[in-house]
Each structure stands twice: as structure tokens, then as C-alpha cells.
XYZ file of C-alpha atoms in Angstrom:
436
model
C 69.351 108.368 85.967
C 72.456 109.964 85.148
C 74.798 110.474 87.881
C 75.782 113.963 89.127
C 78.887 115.672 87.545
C 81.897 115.641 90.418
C 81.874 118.826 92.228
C 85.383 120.285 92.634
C 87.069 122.317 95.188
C 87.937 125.865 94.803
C 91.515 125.282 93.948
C 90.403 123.524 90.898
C 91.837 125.388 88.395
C 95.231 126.066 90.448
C 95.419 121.647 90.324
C 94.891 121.885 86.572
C 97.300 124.851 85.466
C 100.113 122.659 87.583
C 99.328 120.179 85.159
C 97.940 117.503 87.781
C 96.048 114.393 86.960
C 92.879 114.673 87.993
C 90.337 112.040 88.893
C 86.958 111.454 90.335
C 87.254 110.203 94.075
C 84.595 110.836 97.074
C 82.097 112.898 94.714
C 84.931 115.486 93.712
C 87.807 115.880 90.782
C 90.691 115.842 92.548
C 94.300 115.673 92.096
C 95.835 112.214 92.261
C 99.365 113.501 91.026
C 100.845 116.181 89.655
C 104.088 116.092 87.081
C 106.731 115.006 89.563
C 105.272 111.986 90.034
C 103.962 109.743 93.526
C 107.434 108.731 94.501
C 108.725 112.949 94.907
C 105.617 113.867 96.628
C 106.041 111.011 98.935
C 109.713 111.760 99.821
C 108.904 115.696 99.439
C 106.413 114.537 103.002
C 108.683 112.430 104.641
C 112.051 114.860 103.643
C 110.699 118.042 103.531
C 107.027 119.291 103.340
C 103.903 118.561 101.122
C 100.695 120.347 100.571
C 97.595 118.297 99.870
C 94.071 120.170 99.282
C 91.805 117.872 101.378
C 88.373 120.224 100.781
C 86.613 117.400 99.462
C 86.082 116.096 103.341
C 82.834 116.555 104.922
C 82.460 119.184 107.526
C 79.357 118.972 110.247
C 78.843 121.523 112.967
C 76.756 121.006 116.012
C 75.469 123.606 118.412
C 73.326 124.442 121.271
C 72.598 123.007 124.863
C 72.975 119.512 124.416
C 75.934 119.200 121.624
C 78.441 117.175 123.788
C 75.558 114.800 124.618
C 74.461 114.017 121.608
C 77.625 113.180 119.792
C 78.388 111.397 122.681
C 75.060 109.758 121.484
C 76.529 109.399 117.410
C 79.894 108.696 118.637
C 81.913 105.706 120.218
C 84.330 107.516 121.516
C 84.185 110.019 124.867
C 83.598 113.068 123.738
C 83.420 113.692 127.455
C 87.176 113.999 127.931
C 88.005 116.054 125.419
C 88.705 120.196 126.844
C 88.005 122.771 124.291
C 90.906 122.974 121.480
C 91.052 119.395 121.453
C 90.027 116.677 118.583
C 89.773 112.703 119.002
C 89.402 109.954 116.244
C 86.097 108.479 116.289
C 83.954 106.781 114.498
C 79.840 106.729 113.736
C 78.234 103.445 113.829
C 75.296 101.163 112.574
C 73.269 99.883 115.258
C 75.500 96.231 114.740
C 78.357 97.860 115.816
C 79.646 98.164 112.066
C 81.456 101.428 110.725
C 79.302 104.201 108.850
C 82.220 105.992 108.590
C 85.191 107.167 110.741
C 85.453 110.668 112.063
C 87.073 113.357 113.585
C 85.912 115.369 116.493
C 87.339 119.228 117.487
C 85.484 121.125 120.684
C 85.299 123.971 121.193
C 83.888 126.278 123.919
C 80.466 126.704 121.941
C 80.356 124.042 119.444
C 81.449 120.403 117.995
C 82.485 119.645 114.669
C 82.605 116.437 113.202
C 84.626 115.622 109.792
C 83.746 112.652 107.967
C 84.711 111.420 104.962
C 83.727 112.831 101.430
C 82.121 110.186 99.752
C 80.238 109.657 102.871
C 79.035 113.073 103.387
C 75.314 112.578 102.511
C 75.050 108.653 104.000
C 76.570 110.551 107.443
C 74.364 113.675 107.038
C 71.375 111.678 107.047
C 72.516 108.905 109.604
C 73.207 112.365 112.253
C 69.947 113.967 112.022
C 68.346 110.692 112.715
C 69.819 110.825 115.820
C 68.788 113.823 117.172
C 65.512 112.330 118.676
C 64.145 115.865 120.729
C 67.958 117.029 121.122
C 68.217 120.289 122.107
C 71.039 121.224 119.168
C 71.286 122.566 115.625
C 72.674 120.869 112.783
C 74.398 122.634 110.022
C 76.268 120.718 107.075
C 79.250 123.269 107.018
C 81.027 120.796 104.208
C 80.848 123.644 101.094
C 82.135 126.292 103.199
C 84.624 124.815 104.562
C 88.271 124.638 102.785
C 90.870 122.525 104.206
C 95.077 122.272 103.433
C 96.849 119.485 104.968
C 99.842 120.697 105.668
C 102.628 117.723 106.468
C 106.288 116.759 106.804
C 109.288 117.405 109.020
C 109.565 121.168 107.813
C 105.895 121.853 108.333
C 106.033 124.108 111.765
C 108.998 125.997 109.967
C 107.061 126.807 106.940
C 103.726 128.067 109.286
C 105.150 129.201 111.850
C 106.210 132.849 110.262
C 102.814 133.064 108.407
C 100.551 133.490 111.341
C 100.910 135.251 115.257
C 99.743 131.840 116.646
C 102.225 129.852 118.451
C 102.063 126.512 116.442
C 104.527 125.292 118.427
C 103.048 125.380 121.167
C 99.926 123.311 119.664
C 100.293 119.805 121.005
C 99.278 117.009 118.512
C 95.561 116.583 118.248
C 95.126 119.796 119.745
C 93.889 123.350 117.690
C 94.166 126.616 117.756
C 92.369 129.573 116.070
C 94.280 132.948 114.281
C 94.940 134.077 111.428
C 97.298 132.319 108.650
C 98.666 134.719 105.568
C 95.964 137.016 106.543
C 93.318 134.168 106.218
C 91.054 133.196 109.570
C 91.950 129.274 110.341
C 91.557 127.022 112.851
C 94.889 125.200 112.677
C 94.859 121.553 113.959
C 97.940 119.299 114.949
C 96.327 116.320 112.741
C 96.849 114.316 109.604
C 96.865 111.385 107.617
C 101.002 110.505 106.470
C 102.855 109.519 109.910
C 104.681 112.894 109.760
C 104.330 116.091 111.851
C 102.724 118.634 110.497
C 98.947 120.846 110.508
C 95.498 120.670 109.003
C 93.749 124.456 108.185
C 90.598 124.784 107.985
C 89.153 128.238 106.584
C 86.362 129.392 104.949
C 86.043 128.039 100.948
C 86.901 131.669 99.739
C 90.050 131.862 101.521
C 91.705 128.604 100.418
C 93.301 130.123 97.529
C 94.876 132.853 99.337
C 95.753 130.169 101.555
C 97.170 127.686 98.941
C 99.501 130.567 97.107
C 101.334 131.159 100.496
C 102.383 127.582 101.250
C 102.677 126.407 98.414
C 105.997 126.585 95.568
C 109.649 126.969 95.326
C 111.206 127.055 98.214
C 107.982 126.347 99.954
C 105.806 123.390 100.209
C 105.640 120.967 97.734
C 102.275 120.075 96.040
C 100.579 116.379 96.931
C 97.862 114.896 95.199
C 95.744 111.982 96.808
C 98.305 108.979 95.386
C 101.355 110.173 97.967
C 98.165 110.533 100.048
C 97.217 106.924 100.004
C 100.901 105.471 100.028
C 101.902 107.817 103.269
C 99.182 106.576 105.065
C 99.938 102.838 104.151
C 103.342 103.007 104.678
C 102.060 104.653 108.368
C 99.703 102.093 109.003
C 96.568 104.407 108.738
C 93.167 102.759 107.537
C 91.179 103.917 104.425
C 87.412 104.035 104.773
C 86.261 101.540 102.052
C 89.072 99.764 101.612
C 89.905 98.823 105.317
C 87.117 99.441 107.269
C 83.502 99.448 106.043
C 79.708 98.718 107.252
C 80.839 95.332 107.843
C 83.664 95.463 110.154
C 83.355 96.578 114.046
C 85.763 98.639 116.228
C 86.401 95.475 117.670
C 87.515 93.630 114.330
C 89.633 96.436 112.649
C 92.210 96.982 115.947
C 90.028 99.764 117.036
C 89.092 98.858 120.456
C 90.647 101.828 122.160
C 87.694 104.077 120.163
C 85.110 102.628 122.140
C 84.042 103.346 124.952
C 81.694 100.961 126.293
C 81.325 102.473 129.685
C 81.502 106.092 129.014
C 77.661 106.537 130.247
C 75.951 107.160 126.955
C 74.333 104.596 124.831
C 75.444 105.681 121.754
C 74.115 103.417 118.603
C 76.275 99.882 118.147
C 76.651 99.874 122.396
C 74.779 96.835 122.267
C 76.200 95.013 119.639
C 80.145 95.588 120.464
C 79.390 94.447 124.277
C 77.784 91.288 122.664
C 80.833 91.075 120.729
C 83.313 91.712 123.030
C 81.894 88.679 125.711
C 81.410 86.547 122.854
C 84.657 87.212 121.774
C 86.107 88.763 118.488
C 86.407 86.068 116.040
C 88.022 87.720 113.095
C 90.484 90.394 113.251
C 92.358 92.789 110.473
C 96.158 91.355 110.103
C 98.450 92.243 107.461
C 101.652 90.869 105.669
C 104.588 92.430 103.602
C 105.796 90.759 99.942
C 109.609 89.233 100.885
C 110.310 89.374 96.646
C 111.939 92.761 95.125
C 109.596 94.543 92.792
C 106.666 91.953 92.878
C 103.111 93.838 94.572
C 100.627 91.949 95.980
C 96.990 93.274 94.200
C 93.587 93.921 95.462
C 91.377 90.899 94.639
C 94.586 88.367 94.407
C 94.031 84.672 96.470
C 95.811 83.758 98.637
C 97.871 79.837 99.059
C 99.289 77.738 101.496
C 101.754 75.132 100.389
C 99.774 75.542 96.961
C 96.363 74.877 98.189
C 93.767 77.859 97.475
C 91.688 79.231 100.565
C 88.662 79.628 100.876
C 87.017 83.420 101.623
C 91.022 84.496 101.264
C 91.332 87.449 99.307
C 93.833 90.106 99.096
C 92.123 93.429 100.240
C 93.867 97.254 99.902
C 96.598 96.372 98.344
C 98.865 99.107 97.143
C 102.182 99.214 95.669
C 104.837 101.438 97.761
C 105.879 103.556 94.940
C 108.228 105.651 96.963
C 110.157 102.702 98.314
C 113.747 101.376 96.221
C 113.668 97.676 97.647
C 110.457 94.955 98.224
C 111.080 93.567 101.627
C 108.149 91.036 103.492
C 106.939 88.197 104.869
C 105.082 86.262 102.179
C 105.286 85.860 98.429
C 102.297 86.053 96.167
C 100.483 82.968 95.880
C 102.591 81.430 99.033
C 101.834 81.920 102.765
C 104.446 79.971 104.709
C 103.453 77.684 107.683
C 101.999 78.984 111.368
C 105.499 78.361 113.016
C 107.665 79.990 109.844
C 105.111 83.227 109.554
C 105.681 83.815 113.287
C 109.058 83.741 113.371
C 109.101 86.249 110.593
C 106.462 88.063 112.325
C 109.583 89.842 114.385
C 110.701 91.207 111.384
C 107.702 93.278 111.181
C 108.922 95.797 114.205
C 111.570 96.997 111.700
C 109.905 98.503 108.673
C 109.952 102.549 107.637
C 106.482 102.750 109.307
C 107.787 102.768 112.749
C 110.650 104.702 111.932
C 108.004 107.056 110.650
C 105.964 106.751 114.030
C 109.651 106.826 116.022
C 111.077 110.317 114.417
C 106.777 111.766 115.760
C 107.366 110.479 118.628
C 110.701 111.709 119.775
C 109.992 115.306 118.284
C 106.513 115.413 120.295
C 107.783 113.531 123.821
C 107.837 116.205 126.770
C 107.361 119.397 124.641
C 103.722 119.205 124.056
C 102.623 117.248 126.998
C 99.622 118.613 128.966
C 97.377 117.443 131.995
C 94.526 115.543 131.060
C 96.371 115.160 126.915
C 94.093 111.744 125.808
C 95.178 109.577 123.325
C 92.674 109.559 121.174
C 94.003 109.443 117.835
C 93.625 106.502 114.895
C 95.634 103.320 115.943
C 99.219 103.968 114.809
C 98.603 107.314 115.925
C 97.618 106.028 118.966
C 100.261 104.065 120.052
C 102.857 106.858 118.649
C 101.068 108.659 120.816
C 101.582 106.166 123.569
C 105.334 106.154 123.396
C 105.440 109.734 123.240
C 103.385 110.298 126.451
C 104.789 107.511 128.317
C 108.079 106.425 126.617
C 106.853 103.084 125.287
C 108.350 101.474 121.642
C 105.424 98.484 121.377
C 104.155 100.607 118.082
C 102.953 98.213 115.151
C 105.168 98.615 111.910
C 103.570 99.767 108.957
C 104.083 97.953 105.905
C 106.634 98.752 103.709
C 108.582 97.773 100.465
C 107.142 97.103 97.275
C 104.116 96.213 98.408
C 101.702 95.863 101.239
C 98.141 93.973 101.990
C 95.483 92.865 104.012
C 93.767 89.476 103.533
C 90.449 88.475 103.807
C 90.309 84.878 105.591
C 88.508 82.094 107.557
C 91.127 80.752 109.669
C 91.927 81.421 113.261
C 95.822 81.980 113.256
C 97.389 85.831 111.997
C 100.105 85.489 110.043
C 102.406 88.606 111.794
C 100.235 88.773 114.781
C 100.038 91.991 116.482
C 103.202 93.362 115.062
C 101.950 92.634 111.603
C 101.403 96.494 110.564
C 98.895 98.307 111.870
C 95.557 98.855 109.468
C 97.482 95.778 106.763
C 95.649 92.959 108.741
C 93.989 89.872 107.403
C 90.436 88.977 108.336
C 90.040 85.423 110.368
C 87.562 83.606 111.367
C 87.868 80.643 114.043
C 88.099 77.037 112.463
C 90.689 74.603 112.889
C 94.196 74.673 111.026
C 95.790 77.195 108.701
């Protein structure tokens, strides 16, 4: 059987008459670039501001009597602290404690909404309504009617801010609001996925080009496809369903303890599992290095060596080249992992890439003005611990990777090379044996 044609988003033909590249990704064409390349939509976010349409993501809405119960049920994380107008990373789970995707969360006085990823819109659809077991709620797949602009960068509140009567700047980060932006109805959420400030819209599918045309162009916002997508995140140490985390990695393995909750009072699916796990003890865990050698990128798939001796289960894993950056800087070459005492003194090096810089320049422009009793923390790791600092004035934030390249390992051994400063989601997998 054929598979089905990619659906596209309603801003389709406004990617292709701006001459973007488009590719399949998550079920959808989308735009991976557009003329001006990766590298000036990647500075454009961390300069200026970027637009990225982001409609392809999944959208589910839950109602009725019992919705904060039962995706306290789906969910790992406590959807029990959350007030209305405020969203939480998250993350739905196999009954091993393995990811079926990771999600956001937004309450609001009379309903929850859950946003998964696109290409796992139907595996999550059907995985939810499991659940529901005599659940007094309703379940509506919202994911077609439902447009959503990512708006991010430095400049972001200055470009919104005149475009709608809500006080954006008021929003604290992983907060929302609701009003009206260029005339279009939004909910407008202090979210996203590149390290900067900025605001995710969400609006109904017809208004997303009316939406689009005001943010967008000279002067304005620049557009983003999903390549300076994938490289801001990296670069801010954000994980990649797929790629980083996947239906055979726990919470517990990918650095993602603080999303679970194991004593939150709900036995949501995976409890089990992860409290095995966690007395047991975790014995492999997501570490990352950076390449030391100018213009050399480490690539998905590659082995990996010490002192010229291949290991097994080693594999390079979401590896990306930093397009945006001028110089390679790291802590391994290809083919060459350095000894346990050499790769820990380099380790330190690790607390000075752009990442944190990135995370730094959030954190100082967030730290007293958008603090609120009760504000959680629950936000994806680097987010986190930005988060973290800003709240409470800490700087123990993991660098993200930077350079010319950046990767995560697959591996069998028991030591990290870059321990826990090693760059937040750019981890390598170990598992305990003896030596490295």
C-alpha cells in the first residue's frame, strides 16, 4: 500500500512563493529553509527575531469533570500544580517507563490541552483514548484546526507587543494568555524550542495566514524553516523526539528525572517501571561531547574509538553540524575519545559554550520580572535549569554543544565522557561494565 501524500499546513503556498525548500517531515511538507540559507535564520533568532510555522504539531483537547485526573493518569508530570494559564513539559509513556512521545500541557479554567509531536499524532491519539478507562471527559483531536507560529528571538516581545491589547510582557515564561493578535483570536504562550525569548500562537487554521502576513517581512520577523529549527535547539541543548529520546529510553535515562513525578498520587502508566528503575539504579544515561577540530562534524551512525580500538554498541546518535557557528571547538575528535582522566578534565570546558550563554542572556531578562507565587519549573531540561537560575539565581546550567559539530553516543561503558556538564540533551548512552 501506497503511503499517504504529506498533508501541508495552510501557509503552504506562502513557504513556496518565498522560494523555500520544502521537505517531508512528521507527515507534512514543510519548510526546511528558505533562500537565505540555515546560518541567517539561525543568527536572524539569536540577533533579532525568526518566524517558524510549527502547524504540523499535534493538538489534543480534553474536557469535562475529570480532565486534570486523567492526564494526570497519561502524564508523568503533576498536572496538579499547574493554575490555569500555565503549561509544563511532559511526557506520555509506555507502560516500561519508555517515551511515546514528549508533550506539552496548557490549563485552563475549563479544559487541558496536550501538544505532541506531529509524526506522532495518530500513535498518541490512539495511546490517549486507551486511557480513558470510564473517565468522565471528552476527547477531541483539535490538531487540523489548530495553526501555530513560533515566534522567537531577543526582539520577539517588541515585534508582538503593538499587535495585540494583551500585556505580553507581563506573561511569565511557560505561562499563556488569551486576546486577540492582528485582529486574529490566539492564545499566546511564553514557550519554544531555540534557547531564546520569545511566544508560541496558537489560532484557529483559518487565521494563520492573517497571522503570518503581520509578523512576518522587512523590517519584521524573519522567516525560519525547520533546519535553524533543529540547530537552535541543539546548540540550546533541547532533545528531538526520535533522534534523542524514543520508546526505548526512560525519563530516568535521557536527564529527565525532574518530569516525573513518582509520588504525585496518580498511577499514571510507566509508575511502576521508573520506581523499579530508579531503586535498581539507572544504568545508562544520555551524555554528549563536542568535536575539538575546526570544520570536521561528527555524523549520525559514525563509531566511536579509544586509543584506536572500536567499541562495541558505540555509535554516534543526532549528530548535526552547527551551521551557524564560524569556529569547531570540543572535546573529542572523530574516531578518538581521549582517556577517563583527560575527558574529565576537559569536561570543564563544557560550562563555556554559546548554549549557556544562550540560557544566561533568558535568564537574566526573565529573573524578578516575571516571577509569581507558586511559578513551577516545569519546562524541558535546559529550560529547566534556565529556569532554575532565573527563579533562584543559580549558574549550574549544562552547556549546549556548540562549534562545528555536536553528538550523542550510544555506548556500553559505565564512565561519561563530560559528565553532567557535558551539554544537556548531547549525552552518550552507558551501560555499567568495567573500564572505558
Amino acid at each position: 500500500m501506497a503511503d499517504a501524500a504529506p498533508k501541508r499546513t495552510p501557509l503552504y503556498d506562502i513557504h513556496v512563493s518565498l522560494g523555500a525548500k520544502m521537505v517531508p517531515f512528521g507527515g507534512y511538507e514543510m519548510p526546511v529553509t528558505y533562500p537565505r540559507g540555515i546560518a541567517a535564520e539561525h543568527r536572524a533568532v539569536r540577533e533579532a527575531v525568526g518566524l517558524f510555522d510549527v502547524s504540523h504539531m499535534g493538538e489534543f483537547e480534553v474536557t469535562g469533570p475529570d480532565r486534570n485526573a486523567f492526564v494526570q493518569r497519561v502524564t508523568c508530570n503533576d498536572v496538579g500544580a499547574l493554575r490555569s494559564g500555565q503549561a509544563q513539559y511532559s511526557a506520555i509513556l509506555t507502560p516500561q517507563g519508555t517515551f511515546v512521545d514528549d508533550c506539552l500541557i496548557y490549563r485552563f479554567e475549563d479544559r487541558v490541552m496536550m501538544v505532541v509531536n506531529a509524526a506522532n499524532i495518530a500513535r498518541d491519539w490512539e495511546h490517549v483514548v486507551d486511557q480513558k478507562r470510564g473517565a468522565n471527559v471528552r476527547l477531541r483531536d483539535v490538531s487540523d484546526e489548530t495553526g501555530l507560529l513560533a515566534l522567537q528571538g531577543p526582539q520577539a516581545e517588541a515585534l508582538l507587543a503593538p499587535l495585540t491589547p494583551v500585556g505580553v510582557a507581563t506573561i511569565p515564561y511557560y505561562h499563556f494568555a488569551e486576546g486577540k493578535v492582528a485582529g486574529a483570536q490566539c492564545f499566546i504562550s511564553r514557550t519554544g524550542y531555540t534557547g531564546e525569548d520569545g511566544f508560541e500562537l496558537y489560532c484557529r487554521a483559518r487565521d494563520l495566514e492573517q497571522l503570518w502576513h503581520a509578523l512576518a517581512g522587512a523590517g519584521r520577523a524573519e522567516p525560519c524553516g525547520l533546519g535553524a529549527r533543529d540547530t537552535l535547539r541543539l546548540e540550546a541543548g533541547y532533545p528531538l523526539y526520535g533522534n534523542d529520546i524514543d520508546d526505548t529510553v526512560t525519563p530516568l535515562e535521557a536527564g529527565l528525572a525532574w518530569i516525573v513525578k513518582l509520588d504525585k498520587g496518580a498511577d499514571f502508566t510507566g509508575l511502576a517501571a521508573l520506581k523499579r528503575q530508579k531503586l535498581e539504579g539507572v544504568k545508562r544515561r544520555l551524555v554528549g561531547f563536542k568535536m575539538t577540530e575546526p570544520r570536521v562534524v561528527a555524523r549520525h551512525g559514525y563509531g566511536v574509538f579509544l586509543d584506536r580500538e572500536a567499541r562495541q554498541g558505540r555509535r554516534l546518535h543526532g549528530a548535526r553540524g552547527a551551521q551557524a557557528t564560524e569556529a569547531g571547538r570540543g572535546e573529542a575528535a572523530p574516531g578518538r575519545l581521549q582517556d577517563d582522566g583527560a575527558a574529565r578534565r576537559r569536561a570543564t570546558r563544557l560550562r563555556r559554550v554559546p548554549g549557556r550563554d544562550v540560557r544566561r542572556r533568558r535568564a537574566q531578562r526573565h529573573r524578578h520580572a516575571h516571577r509569581q507565587p507558586g511559578h513551577r519549573d516545569d519546562v524541558p531540561a535546559g529550560r529547566a535549569r534556565q529556569a532554575r537560575r532565573a527563579v533562584r539565581g543559580r549558574r549550574t546550567g549544562e552547556a549546549g554543544p556548540g562549534g562545528s559539530g555536536a553528538a550523542a553516543v550510544r555506548g556500553e561503558k559505565d564512565e561519561e565522557i563530560g559528565g553532567e556538564a557535558g551539554g544537556g540533551w548531547w549525552r552518550m548512552w552507558r551501560r555499567c561494565a568495567s573500564g572505558f
